[in-house]
PDB file of C-alpha atoms in Angstrom:
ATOM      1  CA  UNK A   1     -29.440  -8.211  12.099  1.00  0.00           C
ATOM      2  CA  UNK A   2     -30.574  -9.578   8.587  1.00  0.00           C
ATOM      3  CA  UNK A   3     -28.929 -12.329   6.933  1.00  0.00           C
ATOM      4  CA  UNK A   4     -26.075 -11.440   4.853  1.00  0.00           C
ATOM      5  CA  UNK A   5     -27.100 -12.005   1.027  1.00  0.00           C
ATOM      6  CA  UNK A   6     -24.460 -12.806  -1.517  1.00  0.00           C
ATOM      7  CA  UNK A   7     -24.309 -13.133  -5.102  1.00  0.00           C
ATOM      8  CA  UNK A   8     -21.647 -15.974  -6.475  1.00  0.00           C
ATOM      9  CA  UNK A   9     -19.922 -14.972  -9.230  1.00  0.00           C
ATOM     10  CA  UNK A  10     -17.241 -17.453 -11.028  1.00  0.00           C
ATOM     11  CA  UNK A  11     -17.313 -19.030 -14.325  1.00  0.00           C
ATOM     12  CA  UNK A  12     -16.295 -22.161 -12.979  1.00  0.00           C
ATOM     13  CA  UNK A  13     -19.493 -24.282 -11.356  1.00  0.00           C
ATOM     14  CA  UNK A  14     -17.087 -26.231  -9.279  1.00  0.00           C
ATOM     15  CA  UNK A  15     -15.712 -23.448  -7.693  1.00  0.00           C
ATOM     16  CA  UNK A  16     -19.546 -22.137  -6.842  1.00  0.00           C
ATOM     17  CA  UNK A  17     -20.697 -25.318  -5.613  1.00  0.00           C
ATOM     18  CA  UNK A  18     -17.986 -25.514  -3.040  1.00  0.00           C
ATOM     19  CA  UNK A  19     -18.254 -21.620  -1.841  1.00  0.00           C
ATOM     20  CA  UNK A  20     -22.265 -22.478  -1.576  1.00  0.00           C
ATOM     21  CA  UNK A  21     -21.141 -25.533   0.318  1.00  0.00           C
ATOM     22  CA  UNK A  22     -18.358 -23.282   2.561  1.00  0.00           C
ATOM     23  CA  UNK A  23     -21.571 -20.632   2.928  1.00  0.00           C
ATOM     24  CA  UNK A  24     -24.115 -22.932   3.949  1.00  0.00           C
ATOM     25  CA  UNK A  25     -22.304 -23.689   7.060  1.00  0.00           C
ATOM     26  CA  UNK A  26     -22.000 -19.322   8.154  1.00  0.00           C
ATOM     27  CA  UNK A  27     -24.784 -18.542  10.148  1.00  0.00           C
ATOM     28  CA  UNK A  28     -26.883 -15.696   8.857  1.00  0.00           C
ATOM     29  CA  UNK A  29     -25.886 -15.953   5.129  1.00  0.00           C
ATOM     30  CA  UNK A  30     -27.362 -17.069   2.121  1.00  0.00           C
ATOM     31  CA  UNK A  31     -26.641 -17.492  -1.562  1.00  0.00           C
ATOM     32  CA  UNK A  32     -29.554 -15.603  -3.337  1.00  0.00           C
ATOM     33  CA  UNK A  33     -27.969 -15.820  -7.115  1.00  0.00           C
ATOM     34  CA  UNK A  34     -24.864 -16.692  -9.286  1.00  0.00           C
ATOM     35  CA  UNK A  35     -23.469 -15.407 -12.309  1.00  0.00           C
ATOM     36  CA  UNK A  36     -20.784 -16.779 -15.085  1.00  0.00           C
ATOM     37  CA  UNK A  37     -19.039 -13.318 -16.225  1.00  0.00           C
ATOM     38  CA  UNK A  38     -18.809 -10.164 -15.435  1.00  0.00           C
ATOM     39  CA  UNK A  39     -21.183  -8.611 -17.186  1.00  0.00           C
ATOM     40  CA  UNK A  40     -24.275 -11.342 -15.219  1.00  0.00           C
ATOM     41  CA  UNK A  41     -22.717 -10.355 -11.987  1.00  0.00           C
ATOM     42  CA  UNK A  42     -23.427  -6.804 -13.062  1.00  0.00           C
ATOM     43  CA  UNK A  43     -26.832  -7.139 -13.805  1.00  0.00           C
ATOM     44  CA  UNK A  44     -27.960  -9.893 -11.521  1.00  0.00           C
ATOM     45  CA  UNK A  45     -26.858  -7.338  -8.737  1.00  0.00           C
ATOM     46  CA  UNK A  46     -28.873  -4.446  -9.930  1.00  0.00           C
ATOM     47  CA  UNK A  47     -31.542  -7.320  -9.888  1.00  0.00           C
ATOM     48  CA  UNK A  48     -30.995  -8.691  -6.221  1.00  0.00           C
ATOM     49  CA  UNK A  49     -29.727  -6.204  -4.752  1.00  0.00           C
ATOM     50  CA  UNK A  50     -27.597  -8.191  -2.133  1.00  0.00           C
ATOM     51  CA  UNK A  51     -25.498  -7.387   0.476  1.00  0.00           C
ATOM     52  CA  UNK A  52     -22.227  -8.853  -0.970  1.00  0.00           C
ATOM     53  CA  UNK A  53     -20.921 -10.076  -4.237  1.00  0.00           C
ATOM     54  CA  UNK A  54     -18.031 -12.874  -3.613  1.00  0.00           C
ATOM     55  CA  UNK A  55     -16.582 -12.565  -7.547  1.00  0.00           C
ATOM     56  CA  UNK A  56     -13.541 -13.722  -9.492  1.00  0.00           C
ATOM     57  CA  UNK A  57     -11.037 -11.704 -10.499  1.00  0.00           C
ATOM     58  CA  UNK A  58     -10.430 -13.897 -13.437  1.00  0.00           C
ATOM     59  CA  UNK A  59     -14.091 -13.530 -15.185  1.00  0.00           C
ATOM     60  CA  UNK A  60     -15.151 -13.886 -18.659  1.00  0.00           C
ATOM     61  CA  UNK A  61     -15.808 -10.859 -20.494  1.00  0.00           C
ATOM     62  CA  UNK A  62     -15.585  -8.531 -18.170  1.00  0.00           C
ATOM     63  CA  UNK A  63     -13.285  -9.192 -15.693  1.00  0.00           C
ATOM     64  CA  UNK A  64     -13.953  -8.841 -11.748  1.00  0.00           C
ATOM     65  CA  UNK A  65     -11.943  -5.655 -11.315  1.00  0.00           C
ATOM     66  CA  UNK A  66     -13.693  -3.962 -13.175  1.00  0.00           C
ATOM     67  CA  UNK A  67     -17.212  -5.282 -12.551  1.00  0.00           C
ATOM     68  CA  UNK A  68     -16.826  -5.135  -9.105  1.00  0.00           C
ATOM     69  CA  UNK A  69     -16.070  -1.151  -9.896  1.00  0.00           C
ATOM     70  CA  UNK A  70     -19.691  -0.893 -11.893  1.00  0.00           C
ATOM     71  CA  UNK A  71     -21.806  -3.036  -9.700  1.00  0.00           C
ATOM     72  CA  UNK A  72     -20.511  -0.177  -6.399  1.00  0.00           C
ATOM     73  CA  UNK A  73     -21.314   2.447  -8.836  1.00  0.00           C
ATOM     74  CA  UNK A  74     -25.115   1.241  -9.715  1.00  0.00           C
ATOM     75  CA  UNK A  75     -25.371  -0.631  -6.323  1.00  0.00           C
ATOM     76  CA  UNK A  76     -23.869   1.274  -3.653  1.00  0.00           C
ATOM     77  CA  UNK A  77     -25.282  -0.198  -0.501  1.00  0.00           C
ATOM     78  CA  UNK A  78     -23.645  -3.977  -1.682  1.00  0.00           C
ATOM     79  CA  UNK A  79     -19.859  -4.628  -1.074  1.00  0.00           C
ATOM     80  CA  UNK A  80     -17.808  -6.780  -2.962  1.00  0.00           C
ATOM     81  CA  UNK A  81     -15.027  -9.464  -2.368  1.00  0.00           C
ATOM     82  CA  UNK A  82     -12.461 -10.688  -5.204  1.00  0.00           C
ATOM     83  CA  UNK A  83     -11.401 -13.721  -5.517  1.00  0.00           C
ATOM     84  CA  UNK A  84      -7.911 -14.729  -7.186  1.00  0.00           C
ATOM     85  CA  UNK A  85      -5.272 -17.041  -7.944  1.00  0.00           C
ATOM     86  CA  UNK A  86      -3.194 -14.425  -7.848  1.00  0.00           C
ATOM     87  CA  UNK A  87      -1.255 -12.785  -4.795  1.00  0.00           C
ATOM     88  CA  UNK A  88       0.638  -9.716  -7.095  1.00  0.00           C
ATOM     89  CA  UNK A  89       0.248  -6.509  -5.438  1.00  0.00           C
ATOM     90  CA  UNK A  90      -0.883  -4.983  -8.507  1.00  0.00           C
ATOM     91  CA  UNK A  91      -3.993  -7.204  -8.454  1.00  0.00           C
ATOM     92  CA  UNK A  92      -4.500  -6.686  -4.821  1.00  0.00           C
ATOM     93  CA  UNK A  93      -4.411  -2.777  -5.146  1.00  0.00           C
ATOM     94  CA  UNK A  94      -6.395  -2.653  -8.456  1.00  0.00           C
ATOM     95  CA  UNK A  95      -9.065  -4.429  -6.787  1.00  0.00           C
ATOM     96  CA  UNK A  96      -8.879  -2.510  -3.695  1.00  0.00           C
ATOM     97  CA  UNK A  97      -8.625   0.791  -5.076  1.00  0.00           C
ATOM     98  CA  UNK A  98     -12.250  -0.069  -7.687  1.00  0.00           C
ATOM     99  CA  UNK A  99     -13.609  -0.856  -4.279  1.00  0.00           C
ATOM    100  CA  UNK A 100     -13.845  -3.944  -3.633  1.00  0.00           C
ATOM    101  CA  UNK A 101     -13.537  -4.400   0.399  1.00  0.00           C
ATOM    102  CA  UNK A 102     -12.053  -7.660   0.012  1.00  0.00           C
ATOM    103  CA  UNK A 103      -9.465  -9.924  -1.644  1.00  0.00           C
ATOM    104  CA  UNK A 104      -8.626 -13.570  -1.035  1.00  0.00           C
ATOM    105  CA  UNK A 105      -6.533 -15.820  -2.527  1.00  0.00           C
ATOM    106  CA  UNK A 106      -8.494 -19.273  -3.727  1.00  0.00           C
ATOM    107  CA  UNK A 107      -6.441 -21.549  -2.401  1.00  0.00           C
ATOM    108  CA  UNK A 108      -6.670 -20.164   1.301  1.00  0.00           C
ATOM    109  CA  UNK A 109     -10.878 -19.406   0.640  1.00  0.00           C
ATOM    110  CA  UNK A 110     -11.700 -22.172   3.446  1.00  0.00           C
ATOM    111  CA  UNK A 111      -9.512 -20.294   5.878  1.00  0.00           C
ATOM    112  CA  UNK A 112      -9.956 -16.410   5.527  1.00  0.00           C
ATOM    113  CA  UNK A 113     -13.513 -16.664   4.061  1.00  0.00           C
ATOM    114  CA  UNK A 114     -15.357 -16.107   7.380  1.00  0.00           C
ATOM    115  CA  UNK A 115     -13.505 -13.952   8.588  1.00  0.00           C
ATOM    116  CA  UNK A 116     -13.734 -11.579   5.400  1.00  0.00           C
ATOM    117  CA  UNK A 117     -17.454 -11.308   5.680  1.00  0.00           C
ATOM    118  CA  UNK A 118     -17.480 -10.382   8.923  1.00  0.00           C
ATOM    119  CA  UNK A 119     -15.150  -7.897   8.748  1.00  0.00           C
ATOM    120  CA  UNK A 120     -16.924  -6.689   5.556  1.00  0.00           C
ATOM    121  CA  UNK A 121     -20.227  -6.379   7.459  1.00  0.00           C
ATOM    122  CA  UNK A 122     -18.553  -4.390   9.834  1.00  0.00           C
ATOM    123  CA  UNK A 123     -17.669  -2.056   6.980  1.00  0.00           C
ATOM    124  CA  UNK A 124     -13.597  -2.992   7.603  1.00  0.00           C
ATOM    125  CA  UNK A 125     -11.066  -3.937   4.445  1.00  0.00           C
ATOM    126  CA  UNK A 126     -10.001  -7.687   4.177  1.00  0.00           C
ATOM    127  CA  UNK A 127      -6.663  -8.833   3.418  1.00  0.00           C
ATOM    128  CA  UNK A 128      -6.319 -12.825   2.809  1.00  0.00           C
ATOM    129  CA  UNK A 129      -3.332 -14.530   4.593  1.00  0.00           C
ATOM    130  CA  UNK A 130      -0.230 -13.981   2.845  1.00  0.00           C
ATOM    131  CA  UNK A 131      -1.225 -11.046   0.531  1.00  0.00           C
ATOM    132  CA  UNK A 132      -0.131  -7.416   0.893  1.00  0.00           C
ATOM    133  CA  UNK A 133      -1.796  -3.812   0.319  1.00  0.00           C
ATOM    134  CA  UNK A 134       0.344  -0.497  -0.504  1.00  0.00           C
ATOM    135  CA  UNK A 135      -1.634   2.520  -0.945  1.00  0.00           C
ATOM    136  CA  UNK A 136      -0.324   4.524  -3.548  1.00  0.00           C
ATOM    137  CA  UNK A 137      -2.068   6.699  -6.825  1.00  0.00           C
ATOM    138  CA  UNK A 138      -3.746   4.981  -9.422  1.00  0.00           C
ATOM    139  CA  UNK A 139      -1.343   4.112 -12.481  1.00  0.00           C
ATOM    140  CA  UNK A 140      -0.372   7.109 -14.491  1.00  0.00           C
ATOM    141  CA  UNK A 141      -0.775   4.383 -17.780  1.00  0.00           C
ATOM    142  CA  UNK A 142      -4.149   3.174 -16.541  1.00  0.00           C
ATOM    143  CA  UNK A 143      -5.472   6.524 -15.826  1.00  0.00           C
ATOM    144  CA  UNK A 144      -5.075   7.292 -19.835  1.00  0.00           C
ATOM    145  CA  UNK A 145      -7.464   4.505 -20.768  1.00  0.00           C
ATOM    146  CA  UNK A 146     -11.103   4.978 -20.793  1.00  0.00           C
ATOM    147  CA  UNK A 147     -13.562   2.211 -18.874  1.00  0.00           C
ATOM    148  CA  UNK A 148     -14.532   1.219 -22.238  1.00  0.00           C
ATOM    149  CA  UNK A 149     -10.791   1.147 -23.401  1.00  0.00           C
ATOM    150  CA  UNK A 150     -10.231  -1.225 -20.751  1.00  0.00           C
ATOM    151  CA  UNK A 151     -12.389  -3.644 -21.297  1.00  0.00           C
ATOM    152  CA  UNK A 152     -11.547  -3.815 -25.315  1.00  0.00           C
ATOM    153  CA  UNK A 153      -7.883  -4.312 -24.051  1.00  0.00           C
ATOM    154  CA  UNK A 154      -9.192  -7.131 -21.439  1.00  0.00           C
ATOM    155  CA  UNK A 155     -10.782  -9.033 -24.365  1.00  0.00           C
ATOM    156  CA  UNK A 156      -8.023  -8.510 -26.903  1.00  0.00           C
ATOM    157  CA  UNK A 157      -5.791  -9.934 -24.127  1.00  0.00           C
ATOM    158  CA  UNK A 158      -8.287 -12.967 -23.975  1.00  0.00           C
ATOM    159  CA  UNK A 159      -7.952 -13.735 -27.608  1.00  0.00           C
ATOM    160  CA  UNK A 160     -10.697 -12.323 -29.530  1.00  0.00           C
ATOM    161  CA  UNK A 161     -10.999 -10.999 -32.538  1.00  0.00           C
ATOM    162  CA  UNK A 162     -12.655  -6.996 -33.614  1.00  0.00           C
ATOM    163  CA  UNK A 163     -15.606  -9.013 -34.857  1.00  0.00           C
ATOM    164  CA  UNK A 164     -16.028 -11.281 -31.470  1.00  0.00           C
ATOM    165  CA  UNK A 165     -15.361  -7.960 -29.516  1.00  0.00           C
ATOM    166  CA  UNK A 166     -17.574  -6.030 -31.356  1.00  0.00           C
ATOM    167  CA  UNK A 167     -20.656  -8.787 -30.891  1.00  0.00           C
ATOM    168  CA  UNK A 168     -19.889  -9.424 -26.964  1.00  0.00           C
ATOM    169  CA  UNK A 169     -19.856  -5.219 -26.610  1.00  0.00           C
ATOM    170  CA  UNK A 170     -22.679  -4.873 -28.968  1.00  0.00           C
ATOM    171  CA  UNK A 171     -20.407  -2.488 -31.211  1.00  0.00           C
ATOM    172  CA  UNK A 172     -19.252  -1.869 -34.828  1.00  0.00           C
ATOM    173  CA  UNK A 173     -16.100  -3.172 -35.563  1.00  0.00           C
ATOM    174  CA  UNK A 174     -15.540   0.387 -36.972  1.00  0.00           C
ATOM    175  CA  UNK A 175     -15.490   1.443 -33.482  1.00  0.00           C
ATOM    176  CA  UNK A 176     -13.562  -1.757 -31.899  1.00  0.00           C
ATOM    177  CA  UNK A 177     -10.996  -1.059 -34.925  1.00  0.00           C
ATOM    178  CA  UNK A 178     -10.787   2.469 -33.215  1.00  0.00           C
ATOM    179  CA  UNK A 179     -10.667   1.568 -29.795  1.00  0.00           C
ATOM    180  CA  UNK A 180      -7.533  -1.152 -30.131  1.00  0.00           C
ATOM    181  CA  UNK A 181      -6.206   2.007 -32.700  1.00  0.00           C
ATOM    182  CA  UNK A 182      -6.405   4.611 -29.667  1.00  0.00           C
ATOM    183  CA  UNK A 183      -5.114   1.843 -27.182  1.00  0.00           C
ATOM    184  CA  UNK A 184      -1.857   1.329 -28.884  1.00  0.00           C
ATOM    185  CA  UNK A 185      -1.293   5.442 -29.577  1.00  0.00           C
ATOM    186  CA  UNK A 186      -1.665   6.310 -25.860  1.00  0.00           C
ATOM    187  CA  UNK A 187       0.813   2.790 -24.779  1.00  0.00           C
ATOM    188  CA  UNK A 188       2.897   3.638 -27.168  1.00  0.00           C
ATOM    189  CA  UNK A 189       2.283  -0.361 -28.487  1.00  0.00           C
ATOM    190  CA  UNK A 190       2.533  -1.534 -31.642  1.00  0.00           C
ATOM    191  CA  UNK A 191       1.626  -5.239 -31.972  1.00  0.00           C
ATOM    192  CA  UNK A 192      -1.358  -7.017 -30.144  1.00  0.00           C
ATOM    193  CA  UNK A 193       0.998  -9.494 -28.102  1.00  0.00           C
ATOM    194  CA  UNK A 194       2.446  -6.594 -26.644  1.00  0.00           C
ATOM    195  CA  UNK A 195      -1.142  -5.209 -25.959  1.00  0.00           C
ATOM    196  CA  UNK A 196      -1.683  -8.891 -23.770  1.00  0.00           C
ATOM    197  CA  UNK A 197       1.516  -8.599 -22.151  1.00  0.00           C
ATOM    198  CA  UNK A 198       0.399  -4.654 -20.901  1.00  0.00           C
ATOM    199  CA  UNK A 199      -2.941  -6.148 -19.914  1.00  0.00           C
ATOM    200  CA  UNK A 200      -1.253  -9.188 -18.225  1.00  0.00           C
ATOM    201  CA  UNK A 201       1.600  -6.987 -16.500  1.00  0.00           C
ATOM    202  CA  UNK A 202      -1.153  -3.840 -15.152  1.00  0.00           C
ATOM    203  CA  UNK A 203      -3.192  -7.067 -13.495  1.00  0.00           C
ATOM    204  CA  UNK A 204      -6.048  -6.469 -15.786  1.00  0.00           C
ATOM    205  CA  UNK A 205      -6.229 -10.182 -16.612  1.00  0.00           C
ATOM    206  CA  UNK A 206      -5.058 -13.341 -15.540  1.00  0.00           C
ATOM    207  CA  UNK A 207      -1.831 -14.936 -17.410  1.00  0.00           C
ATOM    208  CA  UNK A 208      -2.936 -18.320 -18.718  1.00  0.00           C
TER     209      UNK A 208
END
């Protein structure tokens, strides 16, 4: 059996130096690439092509739910697991339900992380200690959003502005103006904080 190649991706180095420090000690592994947001992890997977991406939920950008559902779709052979601060059941089934065969909780990563890749290489589902998993249909309020309707909500809920959306997503503001427009009719929202507090609440990002 080949070694297991994984992709890093976390926007904080200090976090990747000590998973690449955790990983260098797994037989059979090794760290062929990291990326800052979501949208590197994306493409530095269609580059790499590795076996597993070990991402953030909590990424820049794009966050790790959601990349973790486009790298499966363009790279189906690699498997992805999320990382999180977060032990919410809504973030543990969002993940789980884009695909991701994994989800650990940060602050137990030097306890669960071996045995999540090996489970993942044997094509099983990983759990971290402590968290939970309920099987149930998708979110009748997240099933109304488009992809691209989620990730203008992500960044609204990150702070920025039509005109910083519009640059990261390589858009017209026309168009951003319409997607946070068409995000509010179908919440039935009608200020942004309440927009951040949806985003926040559905596990789409982190609360700061």
């Amino acid at each position: 059996m080949g070694k297991t190649r994984i992709l890093l991706a976390d926007d904080h180095d200090v976090v990747r130096k000590g998973l690449t420090f955790l990983l260098e000690r797994i037989n059979q592994t090794e760290v062929v690439g990291e990326a800052t947001d979501g949208h590197q992890a994306i493409e530095l997977a269609e580059k790499l092509s590795p076996t597993l991406v070990i991402m953030d939920v909590a990424m820049p950008l794009l966050n790790g739910i959601d990349a973790a559902a486009e790298i499966l779709k363009r790279c189906p052979e690699t498997s992805v697991i999320l990382l999180s601060m977060h032990a919410d059941d809504n973030y543990v089934r969002n993940a789980l339900d884009a695909g991701a065969k994994g989800y650990l909780l940060k602050n137990a990563i030097d306890v669960d992380l071996v045995g999540a890749i090996r489970s993942v290489a044997e094509g099983h589902r990983f759990i971290g200690q402590g968290l939970k998993y309920v099987a149930q249909e998708q979110d009748d309020e997240l099933k109304k959003l488009t992809a691209r309707e989620k990730q203008v909500l992500q960044l609204i809920a990150q702070g920025k502005s039509n005109k910083d959306i519009a640059r990261l997503l390589e858009l017209s503001v026309n168009t951003v103006s319409v997607h946070r427009a068409n995000l509010m009719e179908k919440m039935n929202i009608h200020r942004t904080a309440e927009l951040v507090l949806f985003a926040i609440r559905k596990g789409l990002v982190a609360p700061q």
